[in-house]
Coordinates of C-alpha atoms (C1' of nucleotides) in Angstrom, one line a residue:
Chain W
M13 CA 0.0 0.0 0.0
K14 CA 1.6 3.2 -1.1
Q15 CA 1.8 6.0 1.4
E16 CA -0.9 8.6 1.0
T17 CA 0.5 12.0 0.0
R18 CA -0.8 15.2 1.7
Q19 CA -2.5 16.2 -1.5
E20 CA -4.3 12.8 -1.7
E21 CA -5.3 13.2 2.0
I22 CA -6.8 16.6 1.2
I23 CA -8.8 15.2 -1.7
R24 CA -10.0 12.3 0.4
V25 CA -11.1 14.5 3.3
A26 CA -12.7 17.0 0.9
A27 CA -14.8 14.2 -0.7
K28 CA -16.1 13.3 2.7
L29 CA -17.2 16.8 3.4
F30 CA -18.6 17.2 -0.1
K31 CA -20.8 14.2 0.6
E32 CA -22.1 15.7 3.8
K33 CA -22.9 19.2 2.6
G34 CA -22.2 19.4 -1.1
Y35 CA -19.4 21.2 -2.9
S36 CA -20.8 24.7 -2.7
A37 CA -21.5 24.5 1.1
V38 CA -18.0 23.3 2.0
T39 CA -15.6 26.1 2.5
M40 CA -11.8 26.0 2.3
R41 CA -11.8 26.9 6.0
D42 CA -14.1 23.9 6.7
L43 CA -11.7 21.6 4.8
A44 CA -8.6 23.1 6.6
T45 CA -10.3 22.6 10.0
A46 CA -10.9 19.0 9.1
M47 CA -7.3 18.7 8.2
N48 CA -6.2 20.5 11.4
I49 CA -4.4 23.2 9.5
K50 CA -5.2 26.7 8.3
A51 CA -6.9 27.4 5.0
A52 CA -3.9 29.1 3.5
S53 CA -1.8 26.0 4.1
L54 CA -4.0 24.0 1.8
Y55 CA -2.8 25.9 -1.1
N56 CA 0.7 24.5 -0.7
H57 CA -0.7 21.2 -1.9
I58 CA -3.6 22.1 -4.2
N59 CA -4.2 24.9 -6.7
S60 CA -7.8 25.6 -6.0
K61 CA -11.1 24.2 -4.6
Q62 CA -12.2 23.5 -8.2
D63 CA -9.1 21.3 -8.8
I64 CA -10.2 19.1 -5.9
L65 CA -13.6 18.7 -7.3
E66 CA -12.1 17.8 -10.7
S67 CA -9.8 15.2 -9.2
I68 CA -12.6 13.5 -7.4
I69 CA -15.1 13.4 -10.2
I70 CA -13.0 12.7 -13.2
S71 CA -11.0 9.9 -11.7
I72 CA -14.2 8.0 -10.8
A73 CA -15.9 8.8 -14.1
E74 CA -12.9 7.3 -15.9
K75 CA -13.0 4.2 -13.8
F76 CA -16.6 3.6 -15.0
T77 CA -15.6 4.2 -18.6
V78 CA -12.7 1.7 -18.3
G79 CA -15.1 -0.8 -16.7
M80 CA -17.7 -0.4 -19.4
T81 CA -15.1 -0.8 -22.2
S82 CA -14.2 -4.1 -20.6
V83 CA -17.8 -5.2 -20.4
L84 CA -18.5 -4.4 -24.0
A85 CA -15.4 -6.3 -25.1
S86 CA -16.7 -9.6 -23.8
N87 CA -18.7 -12.1 -25.7
A88 CA -21.1 -12.6 -22.8
T89 CA -24.9 -12.5 -23.1
C90 CA -26.9 -9.4 -22.4
I91 CA -27.8 -10.7 -18.9
E92 CA -24.2 -11.6 -18.1
K93 CA -23.2 -8.1 -19.2
L94 CA -25.8 -6.6 -16.9
K95 CA -24.4 -8.6 -14.1
E96 CA -20.9 -7.4 -14.9
I97 CA -22.2 -3.8 -14.8
I98 CA -23.8 -4.4 -11.4
A99 CA -20.6 -5.8 -10.1
L100 CA -18.7 -2.8 -11.5
H101 CA -20.9 -0.3 -9.7
V102 CA -20.7 -2.2 -6.4
E103 CA -17.0 -2.3 -6.6
I104 CA -16.4 1.3 -7.6
S105 CA -19.1 2.6 -5.2
S106 CA -17.7 0.6 -2.2
Q107 CA -14.2 1.9 -2.8
N108 CA -15.4 5.5 -3.4
I109 CA -18.4 6.1 -1.2
Y110 CA -17.5 9.7 -0.6
G111 CA -16.5 10.5 -4.1
M112 CA -19.6 9.0 -5.6
A113 CA -21.7 11.7 -3.9
A114 CA -19.7 14.4 -5.7
L115 CA -20.0 12.5 -9.0
N116 CA -23.7 12.3 -8.7
H117 CA -24.5 15.7 -7.3
D118 CA -21.7 18.2 -7.8
W119 CA -20.7 17.5 -11.4
M120 CA -22.6 20.7 -12.4
H121 CA -20.1 22.8 -10.5
L122 CA -17.2 21.6 -12.7
E123 CA -15.8 24.4 -14.8
S124 CA -13.1 23.5 -17.4
Q125 CA -13.9 19.7 -17.1
L126 CA -17.6 20.0 -17.3
N127 CA -17.9 19.0 -21.0
H128 CA -15.4 16.2 -20.5
Y129 CA -17.5 14.8 -17.7
K130 CA -20.7 15.1 -19.6
K131 CA -19.2 13.2 -22.5
L132 CA -18.0 10.4 -20.3
R133 CA -21.5 10.1 -18.8
S134 CA -23.4 10.2 -22.0
D135 CA -21.1 7.7 -23.6
Y136 CA -21.6 5.4 -20.6
E137 CA -25.4 5.7 -20.8
N138 CA -25.4 5.0 -24.5
D139 CA -23.3 1.9 -24.1
F140 CA -25.7 0.7 -21.3
K141 CA -28.7 1.3 -23.5
T142 CA -27.2 -0.5 -26.4
I143 CA -26.7 -3.6 -24.3
L144 CA -30.3 -3.4 -23.2
I145 CA -31.6 -3.0 -26.8
E146 CA -29.5 -6.0 -27.9
G147 CA -31.1 -8.0 -25.1
V148 CA -34.6 -7.0 -26.3
N149 CA -33.7 -7.9 -29.9
S150 CA -32.3 -11.3 -28.9
G151 CA -35.3 -12.0 -26.7
E152 CA -33.3 -12.2 -23.5
I153 CA -35.1 -9.4 -21.8
I154 CA -38.6 -7.9 -21.8
D155 CA -39.7 -5.6 -24.5
I156 CA -40.5 -2.4 -22.7
K157 CA -38.8 1.0 -23.3
P158 CA -35.1 0.6 -22.8
D159 CA -35.0 4.1 -21.4
V160 CA -37.2 3.1 -18.5
M161 CA -35.2 0.0 -17.9
M162 CA -31.9 1.8 -17.9
F163 CA -33.3 4.5 -15.7
S164 CA -34.6 2.1 -13.2
I165 CA -31.4 0.0 -13.0
L166 CA -28.9 2.9 -13.3
T167 CA -30.5 5.1 -10.6
T168 CA -30.4 2.2 -8.2
L169 CA -26.7 1.5 -9.0
R170 CA -25.8 5.2 -8.9
S171 CA -27.3 5.5 -5.4
L172 CA -25.4 2.6 -3.9
Y173 CA -23.0 4.9 -2.2
L174 CA -25.8 6.2 -0.1
W175 CA -26.6 2.8 1.2
I176 CA -23.4 0.8 1.4
P177 CA -21.9 2.8 4.3
K178 CA -25.0 2.5 6.3
K179 CA -24.7 -1.2 6.7
E180 CA -21.3 -1.9 8.1
D181 CA -22.0 -5.5 8.2
V182 CA -23.1 -5.7 4.6
N183 CA -21.4 -8.3 2.6
L184 CA -20.6 -7.0 -0.8
K185 CA -20.9 -10.4 -2.4
E186 CA -24.3 -10.8 -0.9
L187 CA -25.3 -7.3 -1.9
T188 CA -24.2 -8.0 -5.5
N189 CA -26.2 -11.2 -5.5
N190 CA -29.3 -9.5 -4.1
L191 CA -29.0 -6.8 -6.7
N192 CA -28.5 -9.3 -9.5
E193 CA -31.7 -11.0 -8.4
I194 CA -33.9 -7.9 -8.0
L195 CA -32.6 -5.9 -10.9
I196 CA -32.2 -8.7 -13.4
K197 CA -35.4 -10.4 -12.5
G198 CA -37.2 -7.2 -13.2
V199 CA -36.2 -7.1 -16.8
V200 CA -35.5 -10.8 -17.7
K201 CA -38.0 -12.4 -20.0
Chain D
M30 CA -57.0 27.4 -10.7
K31 CA -56.1 29.9 -8.1
Q32 CA -53.9 32.8 -9.1
E33 CA -50.3 32.3 -8.0
T34 CA -49.2 34.8 -5.4
R35 CA -45.8 36.6 -5.7
Q36 CA -44.6 34.5 -2.8
E37 CA -45.5 31.3 -4.5
E38 CA -43.9 32.5 -7.7
I39 CA -40.6 33.1 -5.8
I40 CA -40.7 29.7 -4.3
R41 CA -41.5 28.1 -7.6
V42 CA -38.6 29.9 -9.4
A43 CA -36.3 29.2 -6.5
A44 CA -37.0 25.5 -6.7
K45 CA -36.1 25.5 -10.3
L46 CA -32.7 27.2 -9.6
F47 CA -32.1 24.9 -6.6
K48 CA -32.5 21.9 -9.0
E49 CA -29.9 23.3 -11.4
K50 CA -27.2 24.3 -8.9
G51 CA -28.3 23.3 -5.4
Y52 CA -29.4 25.5 -2.6
S53 CA -26.0 26.7 -1.5
A54 CA -24.9 27.7 -4.9
V55 CA -28.0 29.8 -5.7
T56 CA -27.8 33.4 -4.4
M57 CA -30.6 35.7 -3.6
R58 CA -29.3 37.8 -6.4
D59 CA -29.6 34.8 -8.8
L60 CA -33.1 34.4 -7.7
A61 CA -33.9 38.1 -8.0
T62 CA -32.5 38.1 -11.5
A63 CA -34.6 35.2 -12.5
M64 CA -37.7 37.1 -11.2
N65 CA -36.6 40.3 -13.0
I66 CA -36.4 42.3 -9.7
K67 CA -33.6 43.3 -7.3
A68 CA -32.6 41.0 -4.4
A69 CA -33.9 43.4 -1.8
S70 CA -37.4 43.3 -3.3
L71 CA -37.6 39.5 -2.6
Y72 CA -37.7 40.3 1.1
N73 CA -41.0 42.0 0.8
H74 CA -42.5 38.6 0.1
I75 CA -40.3 36.1 2.0
N76 CA -38.4 36.3 5.3
S77 CA -35.2 34.5 4.3
K78 CA -33.6 32.1 1.9
Q79 CA -33.9 29.4 4.5
D80 CA -37.7 29.9 4.6
I81 CA -37.9 29.2 0.9
L82 CA -36.1 25.9 1.3
E83 CA -38.4 24.9 4.2
S84 CA -41.5 25.7 2.1
I85 CA -40.3 23.6 -0.8
I86 CA -39.1 20.5 1.2
I87 CA -41.6 20.3 4.0
S88 CA -44.7 20.7 1.7
I89 CA -43.6 17.8 -0.5
A90 CA -42.4 15.6 2.4
E91 CA -45.9 16.0 3.9
K92 CA -47.5 15.0 0.6
F93 CA -45.6 11.7 0.8
T94 CA -46.6 11.2 4.4
V95 CA -50.3 11.7 3.6
G96 CA -50.0 9.4 0.6
M97 CA -48.4 6.6 2.7
T98 CA -51.1 6.9 5.4
S99 CA -53.7 6.3 2.7
V100 CA -51.8 3.3 1.4
L101 CA -51.5 1.8 4.8
A102 CA -55.2 2.3 5.5
S103 CA -56.2 0.1 2.6
N104 CA -56.9 -3.6 2.8
A105 CA -54.9 -4.3 -0.3
T106 CA -52.3 -7.0 -0.8
C107 CA -48.6 -6.1 -0.4
I108 CA -48.2 -6.1 -4.2
E109 CA -51.1 -3.8 -4.6
K110 CA -49.7 -1.5 -1.9
L111 CA -46.4 -1.3 -3.8
K112 CA -48.3 -0.3 -6.9
E113 CA -50.0 2.4 -5.0
I114 CA -46.7 3.7 -3.7
I115 CA -45.3 3.7 -7.2
A116 CA -48.3 5.7 -8.4
L117 CA -47.8 8.1 -5.5
H118 CA -44.2 8.8 -6.5
V119 CA -45.0 9.3 -10.1
E120 CA -47.8 11.7 -9.3
I121 CA -45.9 13.8 -6.7
S122 CA -42.7 13.8 -8.8
S123 CA -44.4 14.8 -12.0
Q124 CA -46.1 17.7 -10.2
N125 CA -43.0 18.8 -8.3
I126 CA -40.1 18.0 -10.6
Y127 CA -38.1 21.0 -9.3
G128 CA -38.9 20.6 -5.6
M129 CA -38.0 17.0 -5.7
A130 CA -34.4 17.9 -6.3
A131 CA -34.3 20.0 -3.2
L132 CA -36.1 17.3 -1.2
N133 CA -33.5 14.7 -2.3
H134 CA -30.3 16.8 -2.1
D135 CA -30.7 19.9 -0.1
W136 CA -32.6 18.6 3.0
M137 CA -29.3 18.8 5.0
H138 CA -29.3 22.5 4.7
L139 CA -32.6 22.8 6.6
E140 CA -32.1 24.5 10.0
S141 CA -35.1 24.6 12.3
Q142 CA -37.0 22.1 10.2
L143 CA -34.2 19.5 9.9
N144 CA -35.4 17.2 12.6
H145 CA -39.0 17.5 11.4
Y146 CA -37.9 16.4 7.9
K147 CA -35.8 13.6 9.2
K148 CA -38.7 12.2 11.2
L149 CA -41.1 12.3 8.2
R150 CA -38.5 10.5 6.0
S151 CA -37.6 7.8 8.5
D152 CA -41.3 7.2 9.3
Y153 CA -42.0 6.8 5.6
E154 CA -39.1 4.4 5.1
N155 CA -40.3 2.3 8.1
D156 CA -43.8 2.1 6.7
F157 CA -42.4 1.0 3.4
K158 CA -40.2 -1.6 4.9
T159 CA -43.1 -2.9 7.0
I160 CA -45.1 -3.5 3.8
L161 CA -42.3 -5.4 2.3
I162 CA -41.8 -7.6 5.4
E163 CA -45.5 -8.4 5.4
G164 CA -45.2 -9.4 1.8
V165 CA -42.3 -11.7 2.6
N166 CA -44.2 -13.3 5.5
S167 CA -47.3 -13.8 3.5
G168 CA -45.3 -15.4 0.7
E169 CA -46.1 -12.7 -1.9
I170 CA -42.6 -11.5 -2.5
I171 CA -39.2 -13.1 -2.5
D172 CA -37.3 -13.6 0.7
I173 CA -34.3 -11.5 0.4
K174 CA -33.2 -8.6 2.7
P175 CA -36.1 -6.1 2.8
D176 CA -33.5 -3.4 3.2
V177 CA -32.0 -4.2 -0.3
M178 CA -35.5 -4.4 -1.8
M179 CA -36.6 -1.1 -0.4
F180 CA -33.3 0.6 -1.3
S181 CA -33.6 -0.6 -4.9
I182 CA -37.2 0.4 -5.4
L183 CA -37.1 3.6 -3.4
T184 CA -34.0 5.0 -5.0
T185 CA -35.5 4.5 -8.4
L186 CA -38.7 6.2 -7.3
R187 CA -36.8 9.1 -5.6
S188 CA -34.9 9.7 -8.8
L189 CA -38.0 10.0 -11.0
Y190 CA -37.8 13.8 -11.0
L191 CA -34.5 13.5 -12.9
W192 CA -36.0 11.6 -15.6
I193 CA -39.6 12.7 -16.1
P194 CA -38.8 16.1 -17.5
K195 CA -36.3 14.7 -19.9
K196 CA -39.0 12.9 -21.9
E197 CA -41.5 15.5 -22.8
D198 CA -43.5 12.9 -24.6
V199 CA -43.6 10.5 -21.7
N200 CA -47.0 9.3 -20.9
L201 CA -47.3 9.1 -17.1
K202 CA -49.7 6.2 -17.2
E203 CA -47.3 4.2 -19.4
L204 CA -44.4 5.2 -17.2
T205 CA -46.3 3.9 -14.2
N206 CA -47.1 0.7 -15.9
N207 CA -43.5 0.1 -16.9
L208 CA -42.3 0.8 -13.4
N209 CA -44.9 -1.5 -12.0
E210 CA -43.7 -4.2 -14.3
I211 CA -39.9 -3.7 -13.7
L212 CA -40.0 -3.0 -10.0
I213 CA -42.7 -5.4 -9.0
K214 CA -41.4 -8.2 -11.2
G215 CA -38.0 -7.8 -9.4
V216 CA -39.4 -8.7 -6.1
V217 CA -42.5 -10.8 -6.7
K218 CA -42.3 -14.5 -6.0
Chain E
dG14 C1' 4.9 22.9 5.3
dT15 C1' 2.4 25.9 8.1
dC16 C1' 1.5 30.2 9.8
dT17 C1' -0.4 35.4 10.1
dA18 C1' -2.1 39.0 7.6
dT19 C1' -4.6 40.6 4.1
dA20 C1' -7.0 41.5 -0.5
dC21 C1' -11.2 42.0 -2.4
dA22 C1' -15.4 40.0 -4.4
dC23 C1' -19.6 38.2 -2.9
dT24 C1' -23.2 36.7 0.6
dG25 C1' -27.8 37.3 3.1
dA26 C1' -30.2 40.8 4.8
dT27 C1' -32.0 45.7 6.3
dA28 C1' -33.2 50.9 6.0
dG29 C1' -35.5 54.2 4.0
dA30 C1' -36.9 56.7 -0.5
dC31 C1' -40.3 56.6 -4.1
Chain U
dG21 C1' -43.9 46.5 -4.4
dT22 C1' -39.5 47.8 -6.1
dC23 C1' -35.7 50.5 -5.8
dT24 C1' -30.7 52.3 -4.3
dA25 C1' -27.5 52.3 -0.8
dT26 C1' -25.3 49.9 2.5
dC27 C1' -23.8 46.7 6.2
dA28 C1' -21.4 43.0 8.5
dG29 C1' -19.9 38.6 7.6
dT30 C1' -17.8 35.1 4.8
dG31 C1' -15.9 33.3 0.3
dT32 C1' -11.4 31.9 -2.3
dA33 C1' -6.9 32.9 -2.8
dT34 C1' -2.1 35.2 -2.3
dA35 C1' 2.2 37.3 0.0
dG36 C1' 5.7 36.8 2.8
dA37 C1' 7.6 35.4 7.6
dC38 C1' 9.3 31.4 10.0

DNA sequence: GTCTATACACTGATAGAC
DNA sequence: GTCTATCAGTGTATAGAC
């Protein structure tokens, strides 16, 4: 395990505060207090508050993109691909429970990276929808609007970060299995 | 249709801005600009920014509470109750697409009404979970953790506001039917 | 690497004229 | 009911000492 740099520590603590109050409501003084230093000292490690937000959001968004690329590359069935996507969300969410909040709710406060983020997200959704449409065409899943199916599954997966930390005893494998059952069962033919 | 008061107009416009940027990032000057007046003039109609947030969140939260009370009072089966809850969310969300964003993401910025909101929410979730547990006990729905089932269904329903406005052609009846199929099918035995 | 001191734009909100 | 003028407090960020 590589030693955490001071910069990484700041970003980690910031993500936690952003989850609690949102990016706009967290001040550099709040962040400094949580780090037990003064606000001015933060700037020895980071360039701006905006840079912190970018680090958090873009790094996670790119993990999803990489994961989806891997899912698309496989020769699995539609249902198997959906299961892989569920596992991808459980894994990334459980390892980034604070950052996921910023990804979901503070992306609109991105400045220079806003369009980059939007493209990553829309590409991801398009890939997801394509998988569902193929599943409908091959008869694997039910023939209702792919938009509604994607919305239903994806909003559940995107909200995992809200729920995983509440249950400290939650077994991630069991959670994944339960989600597989509930979410897949809802769309399988 | 009753004529909208100036106060109601301010609250409506504020909710729209809160959805776009979040409570903390919206300034009274932003709100005034959107109303085509100056910030100081807002205070002739409202007491504070905080009061606006309270109006938006508490009024919607109480609609859910009233709806749940009605669902609980019926003699319907667990599945029928779930369908009523889905219909409740579709109705409230479609009529409060802006306010739902504040309810979901800005409740932590409530001050005097924070505990009131938290109690309404936790009561609602407990009632929801009770319905699911009864369904498991009666054999109507599958026997997996009620927490996971509730989480999955409720996060989808709570995110409806994000999705309804995107599809201007969406037929709410059809949406409700699709959600009934996907969400119920996922938990039915 | 952290501090104190500070710049200076912006925040919610009020007073009082019209 | 809206305006201008203004206040006290807080926001991000920088300069320079240690």
